[in-house]
Short mmCIF file of C-alpha atoms in Angstrom, two decimals:
data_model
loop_
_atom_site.label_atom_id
_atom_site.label_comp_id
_atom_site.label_asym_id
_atom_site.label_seq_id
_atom_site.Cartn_x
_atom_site.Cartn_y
_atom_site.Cartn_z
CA UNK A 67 24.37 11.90 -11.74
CA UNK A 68 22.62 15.13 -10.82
CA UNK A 69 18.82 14.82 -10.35
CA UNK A 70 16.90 17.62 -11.96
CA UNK A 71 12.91 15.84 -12.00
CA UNK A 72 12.72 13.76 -9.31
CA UNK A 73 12.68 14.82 -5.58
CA UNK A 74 12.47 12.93 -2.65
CA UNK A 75 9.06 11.67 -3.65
CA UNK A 76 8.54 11.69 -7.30
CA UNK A 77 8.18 14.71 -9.48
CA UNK A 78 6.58 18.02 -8.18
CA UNK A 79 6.36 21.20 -8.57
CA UNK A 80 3.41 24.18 -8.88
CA UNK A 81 0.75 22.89 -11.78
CA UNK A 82 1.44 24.07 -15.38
CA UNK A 83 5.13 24.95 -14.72
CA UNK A 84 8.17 23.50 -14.98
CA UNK A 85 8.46 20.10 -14.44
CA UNK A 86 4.71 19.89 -13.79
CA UNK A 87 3.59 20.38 -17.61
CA UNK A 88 1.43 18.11 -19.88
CA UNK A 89 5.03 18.01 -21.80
CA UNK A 90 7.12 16.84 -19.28
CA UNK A 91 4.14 14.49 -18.03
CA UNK A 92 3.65 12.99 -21.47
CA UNK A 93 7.53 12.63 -21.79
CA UNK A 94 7.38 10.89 -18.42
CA UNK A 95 4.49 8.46 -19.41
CA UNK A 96 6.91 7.25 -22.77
CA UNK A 97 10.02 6.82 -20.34
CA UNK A 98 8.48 5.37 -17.33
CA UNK A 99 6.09 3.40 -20.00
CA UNK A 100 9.72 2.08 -21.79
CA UNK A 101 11.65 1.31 -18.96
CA UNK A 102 9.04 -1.37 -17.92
CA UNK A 103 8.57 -2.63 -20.89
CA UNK A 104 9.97 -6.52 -20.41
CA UNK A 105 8.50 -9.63 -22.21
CA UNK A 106 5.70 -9.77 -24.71
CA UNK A 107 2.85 -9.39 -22.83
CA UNK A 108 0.13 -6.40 -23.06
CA UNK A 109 1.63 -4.37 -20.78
CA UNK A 110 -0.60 -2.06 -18.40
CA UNK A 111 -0.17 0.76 -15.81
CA UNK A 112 -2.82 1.84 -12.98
CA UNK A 113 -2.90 5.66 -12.52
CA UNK A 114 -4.44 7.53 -9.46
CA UNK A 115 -4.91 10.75 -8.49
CA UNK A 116 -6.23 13.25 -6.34
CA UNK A 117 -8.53 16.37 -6.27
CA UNK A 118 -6.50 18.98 -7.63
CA UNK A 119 -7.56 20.88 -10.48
CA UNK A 120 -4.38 20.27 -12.65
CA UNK A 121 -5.25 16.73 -12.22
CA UNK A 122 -7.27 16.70 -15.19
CA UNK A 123 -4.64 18.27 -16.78
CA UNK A 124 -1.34 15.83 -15.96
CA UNK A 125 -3.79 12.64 -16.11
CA UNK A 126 -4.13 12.76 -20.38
CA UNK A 127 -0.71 13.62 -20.85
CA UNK A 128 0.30 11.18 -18.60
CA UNK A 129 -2.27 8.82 -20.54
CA UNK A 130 -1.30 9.58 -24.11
CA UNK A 131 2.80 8.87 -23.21
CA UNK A 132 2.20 5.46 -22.08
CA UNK A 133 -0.48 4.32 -24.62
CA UNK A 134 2.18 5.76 -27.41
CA UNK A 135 4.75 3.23 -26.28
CA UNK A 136 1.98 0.29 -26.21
CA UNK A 137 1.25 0.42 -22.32
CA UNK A 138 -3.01 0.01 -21.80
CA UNK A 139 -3.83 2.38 -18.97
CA UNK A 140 -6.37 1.90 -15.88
CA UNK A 141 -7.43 4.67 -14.37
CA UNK A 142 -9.42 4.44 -11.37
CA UNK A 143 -10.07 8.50 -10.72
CA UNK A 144 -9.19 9.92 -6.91
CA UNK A 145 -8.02 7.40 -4.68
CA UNK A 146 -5.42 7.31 -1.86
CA UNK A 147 -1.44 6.70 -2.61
CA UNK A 148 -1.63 3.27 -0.99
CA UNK A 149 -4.75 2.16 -2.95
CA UNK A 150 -2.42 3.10 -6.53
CA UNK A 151 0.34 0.89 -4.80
CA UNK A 152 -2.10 -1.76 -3.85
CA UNK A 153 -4.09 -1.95 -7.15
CA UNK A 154 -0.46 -2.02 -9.00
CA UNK A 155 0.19 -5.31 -7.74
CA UNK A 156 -3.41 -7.13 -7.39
CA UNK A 157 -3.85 -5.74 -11.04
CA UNK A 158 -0.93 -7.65 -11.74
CA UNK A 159 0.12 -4.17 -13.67
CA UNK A 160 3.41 -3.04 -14.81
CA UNK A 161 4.29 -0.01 -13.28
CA UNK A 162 1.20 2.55 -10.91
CA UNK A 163 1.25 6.30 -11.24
CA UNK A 164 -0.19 8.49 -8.36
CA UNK A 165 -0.78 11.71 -9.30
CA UNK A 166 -0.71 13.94 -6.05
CA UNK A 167 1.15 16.62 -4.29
CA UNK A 168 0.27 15.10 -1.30
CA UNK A 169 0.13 17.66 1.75
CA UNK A 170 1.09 21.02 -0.78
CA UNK A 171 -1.14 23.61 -1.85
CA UNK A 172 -3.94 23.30 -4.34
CA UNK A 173 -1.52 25.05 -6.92
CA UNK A 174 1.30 22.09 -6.92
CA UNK A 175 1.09 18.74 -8.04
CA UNK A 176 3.03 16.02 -8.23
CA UNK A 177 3.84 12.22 -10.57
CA UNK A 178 4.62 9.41 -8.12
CA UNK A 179 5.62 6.24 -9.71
CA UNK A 180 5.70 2.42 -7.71
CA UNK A 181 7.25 -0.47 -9.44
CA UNK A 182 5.04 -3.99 -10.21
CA UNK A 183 5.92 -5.41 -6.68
CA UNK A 184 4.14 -1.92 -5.44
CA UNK A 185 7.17 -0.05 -4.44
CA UNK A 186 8.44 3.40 -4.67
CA UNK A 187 11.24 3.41 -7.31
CA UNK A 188 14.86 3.08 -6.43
CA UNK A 189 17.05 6.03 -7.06
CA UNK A 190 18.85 4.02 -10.02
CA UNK A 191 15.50 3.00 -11.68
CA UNK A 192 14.09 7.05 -11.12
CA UNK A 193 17.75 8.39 -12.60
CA UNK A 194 17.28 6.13 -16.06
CA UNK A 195 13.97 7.37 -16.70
CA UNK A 196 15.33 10.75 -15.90
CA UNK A 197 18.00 10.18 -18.66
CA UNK A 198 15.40 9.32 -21.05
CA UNK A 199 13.37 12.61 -20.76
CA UNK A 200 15.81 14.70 -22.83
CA UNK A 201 16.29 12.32 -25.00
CA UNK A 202 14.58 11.00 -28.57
CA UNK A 203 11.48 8.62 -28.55
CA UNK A 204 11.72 8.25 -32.78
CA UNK A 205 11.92 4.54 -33.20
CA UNK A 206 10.87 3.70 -30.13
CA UNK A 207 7.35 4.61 -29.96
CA UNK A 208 4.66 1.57 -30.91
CA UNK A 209 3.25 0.95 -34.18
CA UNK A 210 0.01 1.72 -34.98
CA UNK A 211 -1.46 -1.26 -33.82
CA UNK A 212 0.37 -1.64 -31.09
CA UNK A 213 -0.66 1.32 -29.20
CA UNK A 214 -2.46 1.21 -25.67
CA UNK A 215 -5.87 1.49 -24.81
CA UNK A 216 -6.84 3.04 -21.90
CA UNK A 217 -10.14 2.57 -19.68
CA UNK A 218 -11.57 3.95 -16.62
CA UNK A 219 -12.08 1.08 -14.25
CA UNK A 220 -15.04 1.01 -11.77
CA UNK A 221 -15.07 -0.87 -8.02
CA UNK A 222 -11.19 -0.10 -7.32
CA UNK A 223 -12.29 2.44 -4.61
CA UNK A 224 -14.41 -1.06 -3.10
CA UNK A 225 -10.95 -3.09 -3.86
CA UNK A 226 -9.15 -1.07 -1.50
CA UNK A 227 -11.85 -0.60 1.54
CA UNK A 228 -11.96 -4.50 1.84
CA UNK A 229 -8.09 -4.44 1.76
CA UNK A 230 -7.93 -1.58 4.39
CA UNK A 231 -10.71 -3.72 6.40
CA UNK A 232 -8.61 -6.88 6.29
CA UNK A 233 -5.58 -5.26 8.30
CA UNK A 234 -7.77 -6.04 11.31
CA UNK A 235 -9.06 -9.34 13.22
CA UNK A 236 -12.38 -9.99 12.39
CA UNK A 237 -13.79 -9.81 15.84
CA UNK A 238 -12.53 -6.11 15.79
CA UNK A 239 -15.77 -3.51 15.86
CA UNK A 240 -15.47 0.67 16.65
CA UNK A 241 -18.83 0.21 17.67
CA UNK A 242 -19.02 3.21 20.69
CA UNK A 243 -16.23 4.75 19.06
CA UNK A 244 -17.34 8.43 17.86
CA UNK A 245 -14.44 9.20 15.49
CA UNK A 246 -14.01 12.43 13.46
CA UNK A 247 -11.93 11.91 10.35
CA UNK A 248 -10.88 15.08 8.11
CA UNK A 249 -9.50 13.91 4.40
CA UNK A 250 -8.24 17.36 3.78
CA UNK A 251 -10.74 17.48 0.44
CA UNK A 252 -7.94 14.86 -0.99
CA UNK A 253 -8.14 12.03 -2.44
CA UNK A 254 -9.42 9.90 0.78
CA UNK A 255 -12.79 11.81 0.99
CA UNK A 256 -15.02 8.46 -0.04
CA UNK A 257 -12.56 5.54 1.34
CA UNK A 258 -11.94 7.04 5.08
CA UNK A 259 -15.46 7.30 6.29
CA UNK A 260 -16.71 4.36 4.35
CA UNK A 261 -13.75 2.33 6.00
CA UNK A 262 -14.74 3.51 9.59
CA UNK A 263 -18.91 3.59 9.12
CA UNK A 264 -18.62 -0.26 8.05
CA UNK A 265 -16.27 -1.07 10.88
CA UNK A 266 -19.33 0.12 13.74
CA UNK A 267 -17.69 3.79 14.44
CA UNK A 268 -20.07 6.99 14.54
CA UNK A 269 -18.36 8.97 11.99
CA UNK A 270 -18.20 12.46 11.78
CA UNK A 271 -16.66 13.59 8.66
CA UNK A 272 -15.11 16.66 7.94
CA UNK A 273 -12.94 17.49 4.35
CA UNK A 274 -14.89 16.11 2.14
CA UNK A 275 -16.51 18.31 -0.39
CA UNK A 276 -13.07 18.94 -2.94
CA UNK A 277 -13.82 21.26 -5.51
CA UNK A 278 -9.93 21.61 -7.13
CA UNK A 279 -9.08 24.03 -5.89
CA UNK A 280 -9.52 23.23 -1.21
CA UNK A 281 -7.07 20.17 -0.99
CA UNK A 282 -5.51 20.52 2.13
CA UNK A 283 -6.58 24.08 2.82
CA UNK A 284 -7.48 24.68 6.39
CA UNK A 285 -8.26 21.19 6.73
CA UNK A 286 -6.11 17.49 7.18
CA UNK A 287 -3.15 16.73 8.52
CA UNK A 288 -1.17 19.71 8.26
CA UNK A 289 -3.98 22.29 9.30
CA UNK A 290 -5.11 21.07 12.66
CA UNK A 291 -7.25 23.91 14.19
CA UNK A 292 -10.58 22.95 12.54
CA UNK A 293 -10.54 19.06 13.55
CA UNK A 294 -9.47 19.78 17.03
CA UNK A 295 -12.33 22.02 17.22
CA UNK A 296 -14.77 19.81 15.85
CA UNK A 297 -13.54 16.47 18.08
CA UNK A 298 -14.31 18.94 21.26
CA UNK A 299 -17.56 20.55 19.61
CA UNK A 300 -19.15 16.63 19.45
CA UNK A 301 -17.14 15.37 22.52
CA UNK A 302 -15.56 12.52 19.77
CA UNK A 303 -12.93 9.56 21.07
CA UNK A 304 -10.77 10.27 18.73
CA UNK A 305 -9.82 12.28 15.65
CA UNK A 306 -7.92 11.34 12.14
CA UNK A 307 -6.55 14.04 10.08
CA UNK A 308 -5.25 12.45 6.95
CA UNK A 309 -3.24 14.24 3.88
CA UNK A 310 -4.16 15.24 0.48
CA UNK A 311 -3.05 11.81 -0.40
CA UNK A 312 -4.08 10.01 2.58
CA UNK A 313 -0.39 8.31 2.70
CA UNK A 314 0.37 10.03 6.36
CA UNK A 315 -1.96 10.83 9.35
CA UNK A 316 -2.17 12.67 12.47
CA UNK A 317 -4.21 11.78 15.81
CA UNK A 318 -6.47 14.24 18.08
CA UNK A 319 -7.11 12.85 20.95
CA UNK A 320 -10.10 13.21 23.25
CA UNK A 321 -9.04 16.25 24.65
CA UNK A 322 -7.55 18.13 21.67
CA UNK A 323 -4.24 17.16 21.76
CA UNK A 324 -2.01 16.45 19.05
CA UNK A 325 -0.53 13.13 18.52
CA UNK A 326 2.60 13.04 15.74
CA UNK A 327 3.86 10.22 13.89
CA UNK A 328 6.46 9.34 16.52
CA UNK A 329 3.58 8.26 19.02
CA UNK A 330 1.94 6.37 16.74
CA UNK A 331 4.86 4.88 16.01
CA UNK A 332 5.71 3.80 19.57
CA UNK A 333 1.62 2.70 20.07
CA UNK A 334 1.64 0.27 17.22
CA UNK A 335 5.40 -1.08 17.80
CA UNK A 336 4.80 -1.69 21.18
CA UNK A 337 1.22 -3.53 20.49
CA UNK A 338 2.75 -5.38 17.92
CA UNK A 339 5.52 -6.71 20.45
CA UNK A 340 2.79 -7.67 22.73
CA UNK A 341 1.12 -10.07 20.17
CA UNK A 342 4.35 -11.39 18.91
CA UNK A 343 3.86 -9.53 15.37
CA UNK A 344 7.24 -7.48 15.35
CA UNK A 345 9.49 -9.14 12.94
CA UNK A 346 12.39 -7.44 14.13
CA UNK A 347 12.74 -5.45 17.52
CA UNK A 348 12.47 -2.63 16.50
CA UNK A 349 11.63 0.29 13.76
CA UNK A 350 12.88 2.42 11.07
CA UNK A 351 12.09 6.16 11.02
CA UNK A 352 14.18 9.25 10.15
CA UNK A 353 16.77 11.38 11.35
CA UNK A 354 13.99 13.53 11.82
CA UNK A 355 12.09 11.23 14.86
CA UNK A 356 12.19 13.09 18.35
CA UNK A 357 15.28 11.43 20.45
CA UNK A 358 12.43 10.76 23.00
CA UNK A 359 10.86 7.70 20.75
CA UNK A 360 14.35 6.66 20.63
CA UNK A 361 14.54 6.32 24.79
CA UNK A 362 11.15 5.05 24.87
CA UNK A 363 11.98 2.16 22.65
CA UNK A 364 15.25 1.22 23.94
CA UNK A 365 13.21 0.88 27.35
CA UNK A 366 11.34 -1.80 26.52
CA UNK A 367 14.25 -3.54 24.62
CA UNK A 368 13.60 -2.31 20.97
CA UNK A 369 15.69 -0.31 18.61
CA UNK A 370 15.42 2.71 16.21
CA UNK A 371 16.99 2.55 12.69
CA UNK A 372 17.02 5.98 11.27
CA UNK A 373 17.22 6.95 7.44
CA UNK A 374 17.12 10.21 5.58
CA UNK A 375 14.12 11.89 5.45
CA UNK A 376 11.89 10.58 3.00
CA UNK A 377 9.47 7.33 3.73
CA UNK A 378 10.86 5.63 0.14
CA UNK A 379 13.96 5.32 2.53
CA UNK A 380 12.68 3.81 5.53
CA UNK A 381 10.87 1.49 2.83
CA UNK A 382 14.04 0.93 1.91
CA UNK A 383 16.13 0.23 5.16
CA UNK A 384 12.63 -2.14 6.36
CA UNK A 385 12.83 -4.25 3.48
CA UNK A 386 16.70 -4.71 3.97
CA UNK A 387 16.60 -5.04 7.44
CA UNK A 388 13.49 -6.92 7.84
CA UNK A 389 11.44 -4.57 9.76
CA UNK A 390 7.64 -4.39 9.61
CA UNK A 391 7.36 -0.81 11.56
CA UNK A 392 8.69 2.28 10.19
CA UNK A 393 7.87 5.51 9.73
CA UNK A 394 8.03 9.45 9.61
CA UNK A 395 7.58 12.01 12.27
CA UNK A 396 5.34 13.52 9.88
CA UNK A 397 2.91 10.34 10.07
CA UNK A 398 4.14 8.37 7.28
CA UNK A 399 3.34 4.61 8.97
CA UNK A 400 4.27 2.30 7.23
CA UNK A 401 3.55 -1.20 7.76
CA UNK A 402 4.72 -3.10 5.54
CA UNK A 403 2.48 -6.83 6.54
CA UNK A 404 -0.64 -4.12 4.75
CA UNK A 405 1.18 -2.12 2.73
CA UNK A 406 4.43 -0.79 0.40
CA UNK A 407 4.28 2.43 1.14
CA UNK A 408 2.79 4.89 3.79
CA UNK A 409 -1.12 4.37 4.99
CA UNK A 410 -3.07 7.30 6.97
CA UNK A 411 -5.87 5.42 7.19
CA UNK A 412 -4.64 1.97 7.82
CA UNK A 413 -2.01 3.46 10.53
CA UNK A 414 -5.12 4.89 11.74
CA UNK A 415 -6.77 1.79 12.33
CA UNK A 416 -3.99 -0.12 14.23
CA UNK A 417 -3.96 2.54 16.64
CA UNK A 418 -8.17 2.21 17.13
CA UNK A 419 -8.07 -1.29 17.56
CA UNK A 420 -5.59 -0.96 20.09
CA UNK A 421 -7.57 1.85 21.80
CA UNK A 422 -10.41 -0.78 21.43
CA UNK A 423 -9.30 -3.52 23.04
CA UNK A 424 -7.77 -1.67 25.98
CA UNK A 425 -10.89 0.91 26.94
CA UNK A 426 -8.76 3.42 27.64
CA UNK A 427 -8.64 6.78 26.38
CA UNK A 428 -6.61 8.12 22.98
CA UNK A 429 -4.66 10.52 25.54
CA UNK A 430 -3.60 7.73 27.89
CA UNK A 431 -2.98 5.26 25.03
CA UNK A 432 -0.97 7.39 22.42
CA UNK A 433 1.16 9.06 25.33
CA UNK A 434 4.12 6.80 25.07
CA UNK A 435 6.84 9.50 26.14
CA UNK A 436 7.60 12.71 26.71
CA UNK A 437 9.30 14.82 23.73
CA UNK A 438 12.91 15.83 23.72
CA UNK A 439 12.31 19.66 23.12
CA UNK A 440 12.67 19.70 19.27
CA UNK A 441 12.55 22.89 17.15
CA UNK A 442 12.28 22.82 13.55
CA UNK A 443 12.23 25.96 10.77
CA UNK A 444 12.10 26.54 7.54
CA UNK A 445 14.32 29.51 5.52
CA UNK A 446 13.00 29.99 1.85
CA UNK A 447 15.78 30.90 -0.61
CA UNK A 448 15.49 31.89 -3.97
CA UNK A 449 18.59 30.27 -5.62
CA UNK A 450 22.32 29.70 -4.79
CA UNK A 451 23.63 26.83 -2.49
CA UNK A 452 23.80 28.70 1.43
CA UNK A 453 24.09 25.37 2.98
CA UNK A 454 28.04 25.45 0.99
CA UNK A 455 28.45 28.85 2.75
CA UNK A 456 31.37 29.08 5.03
CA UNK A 457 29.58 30.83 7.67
CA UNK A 458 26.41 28.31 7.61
CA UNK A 459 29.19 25.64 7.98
CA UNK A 460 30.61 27.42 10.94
CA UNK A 461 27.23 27.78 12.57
CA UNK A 462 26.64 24.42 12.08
CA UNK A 463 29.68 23.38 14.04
CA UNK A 464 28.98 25.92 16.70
CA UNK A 465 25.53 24.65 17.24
CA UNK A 466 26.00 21.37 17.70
CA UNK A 467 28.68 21.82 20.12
CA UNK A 468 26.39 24.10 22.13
CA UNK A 469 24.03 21.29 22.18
CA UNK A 470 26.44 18.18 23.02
CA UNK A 471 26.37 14.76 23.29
CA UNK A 472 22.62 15.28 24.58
CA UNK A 473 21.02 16.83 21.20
CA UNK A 474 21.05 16.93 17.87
CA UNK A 475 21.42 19.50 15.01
CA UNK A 476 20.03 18.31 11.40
CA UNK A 477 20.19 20.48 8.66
CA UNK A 478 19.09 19.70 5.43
CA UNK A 479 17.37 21.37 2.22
CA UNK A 480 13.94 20.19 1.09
CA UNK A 481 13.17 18.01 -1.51
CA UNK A 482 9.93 19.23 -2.95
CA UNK A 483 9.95 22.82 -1.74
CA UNK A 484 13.18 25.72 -2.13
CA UNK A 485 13.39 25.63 1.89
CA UNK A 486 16.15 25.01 3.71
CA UNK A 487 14.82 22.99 7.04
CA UNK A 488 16.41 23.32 10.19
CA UNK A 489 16.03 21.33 13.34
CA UNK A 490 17.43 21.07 16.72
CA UNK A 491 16.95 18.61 19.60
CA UNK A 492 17.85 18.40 23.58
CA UNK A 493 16.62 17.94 27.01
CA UNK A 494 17.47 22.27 27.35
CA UNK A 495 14.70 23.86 25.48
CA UNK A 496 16.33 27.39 24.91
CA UNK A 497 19.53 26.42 24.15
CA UNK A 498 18.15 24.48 21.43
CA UNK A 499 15.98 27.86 20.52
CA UNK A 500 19.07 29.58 20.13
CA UNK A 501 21.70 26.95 18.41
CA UNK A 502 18.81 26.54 15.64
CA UNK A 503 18.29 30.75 15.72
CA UNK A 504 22.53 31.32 14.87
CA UNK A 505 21.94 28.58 11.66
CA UNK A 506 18.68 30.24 10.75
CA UNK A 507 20.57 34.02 10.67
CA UNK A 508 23.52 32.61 9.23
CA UNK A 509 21.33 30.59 6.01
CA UNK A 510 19.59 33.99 5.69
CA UNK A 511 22.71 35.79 5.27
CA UNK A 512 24.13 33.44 2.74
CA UNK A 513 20.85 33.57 0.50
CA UNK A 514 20.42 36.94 0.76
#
């Protein structure tokens, strides 16, 4: 079955069009509300969001389709993705609704939905509440009093600091620790430097003044230049550049380097193996993870699942494989003893405490390997399929037998955005630069 709402993490699209309408959102409310409706209890929901503007717009919709079919709402106002996934199960709720684009534009927004036990849903469970949004709610909506209530619920935000707190020993303090954290004006502007003041670090804080309309602009984990200015300008240890919905991170270190999701990825697998915390050796990350974290980890005896691209899916292959590491070049961590689902800010302290206890610097300490050269880009196309184009088939097939048994070609068109993403990998930089050029001209032929 075709999937024509849901993307490869939730709903999303720009604010106020299609399928980001109060329609469509109150439609989804009445579906998602139904399809966990089981037993006779008062069944409830906890919905989150972040700063956008259209927030205030998808929020009521959202509200009114779930209190129609008897669901009471919570809603707990901005908050990070993880705290909506947390809160969902200590709140002992039915179903948790984050409303966020995460790392897009102001413009776009997005309906993320995680099951009782806290998880993203399953492709099955997001297809039969797809199936339900054409069709007719008459007869199954609640009586009159039956219908929900909803509430806004205070001390939530304080719910998830002491959770975020606990994924550390006690004994652990960021006292010396000058730490600049940017929440990219999203939905982690209170949380983050709360989290790190009460832990001992001197906290300089940048991103947090949202106004609607400056999530993610020039600022967080996707816009780099202004934290790695400011960690330099006030000679900081380290510096955290979360999302829009604080759900992935990205490290500066001391001397205004960037460090992805791969390091951190080796960093807290390999600290974990030291303290006898890995419950499998290894990790799960994507196809997109540099083939240097892959050598890395097979020299010091671990392995590296990989998944499609996506963190649901490396949720996914963790909980079926039994791995607590995983994550996303992009700096989706996931670790799944804390959390369900991706955790800037918790990923973010697992890497501290390690710089803690070994008083080295963030450069020495998140330098785990040396990249394969790795090239990714993006081609926008307005409509069509290219990637079923004979000639972007043939380039395909060219390029990856220019690059050998020593790289990698991935190809593969976005699931929140009309891009068609292209990446190469190998130990020769330029031939990679030109295998990922021929697919690049060739897509832009076929969309033209």
């Amino acid at each position: 079955m075709a999937r024509r709402f849901f993307g490869t993490d939730g709903i999303r699209g720009t604010a106020n069009s299609w399928p980001i309408t109060p329609e469509i959102a109150l439609k989804v409310g009445m579906a998602a509300g139904l399809a966990f409706h089981r037993g006779d209890h008062r069944h409830r929901v906890v919905i989150g969001k972040d700063t956008r503007l259209s927030g205030y717009m998808i929020e009521p919709a959202l509200t009114a389709g779930f209190t129609a079919v008897g669901v009471d709402v919570f809603l707990t106002g901005p908050v990070p993705t993880p705290a909506v996934a947390m809160l969902t199960r200590s709140l002992r709720a039915d179903l948790g609704v984050m409303i966020s684009a995460s790392h897009n534009p102001f413009a776009d927004n997005g309906i993320k939905l995680f099951g009782p036990d806290g998880y993203k849903l399953s492709d099955e469970v997001e297809l039969a509440i797809e199936d339900m949004l054409d069709g007719d709610f008459t007869g199954r909506l609640a009586a009159p009093a039956d219908l929900g209530r909803a509430k806004r619920v205070d001390g939530e935000r304080a719910r998830y600091v002491e959770s975020a707190k606990r994924t550390l020993s006690r004994h652990i303090s960021f006292e010396g620790l000058r730490v600049v954290v940017d929440c990219a004006n999203g939905a982690a502007y209170k949380v983050a430097p709360e989290v790190l003041w009460e832990l001992g670090a001197e906290v300089v804080a940048l991103g947090v003044e949202p106004n609607g309309l400056n999530i993610n602009r020039d600022c967080g984990s996707t816009s780099l230049a202004a934290i790695t200015e400011k960690v330099r300008e006030v000679r900081a240890d380290i510096g955290i550049a979360l999302d829009g919905d604080a759900d992935r991170v990205i490290i500066i270190d001391e001397k205004g380097q960037v460090v992805d999701g791969d390091q951190l990825m080796a960093v807290v697998a390999a600290s974990f193996k030291e303290d006898g915390r890995l419950a499998r050796p290894g990790l799960v990350a994507t196809v997109m993870s540099n083939l240097g974290l892959e050598r890395y980890l097979q020299g010091i005896g671990l392995e590296l699942v990989r998944t499609k691209v996506g963190d649901r899916y490396v949720v996914e292959a963790m909980r079926a494989g039994g791995y607590n590491v995983g994550g996303e070049q992009s700096g989706h961590i996931v670790l799944s003893d804390y959390a369900t689902t991706g955790d800037g800010l918790v990923a973010a302290l697992q890497v501290l405490a390690v710089v803690k206890r070994s008083g080295k610097p963030v450069s020495e300490v998140c330098h785990r390997f040396d990249p394969v050269p790795q090239l990714l880009k993006n081609v926008r196309f307005k409509g069509g399929k290219p990637l079923e184009d004979d000639g972007v088939k043939a380039a395909i097939v060219a390029a990856e037998g220019r690059l050998g048994a020593g790289g990698r070609i991935l190809v593969r068109a976005s699931g929140t955005e009309p891009l068609i993403r292209v990446m190469g990998e190998g130990d020769n930089a330029d031939l990679v630069a030109a295998a990922v050029g021929d697919i690049v001209d060739a897509i832009g032929n076929a969309a033209i």
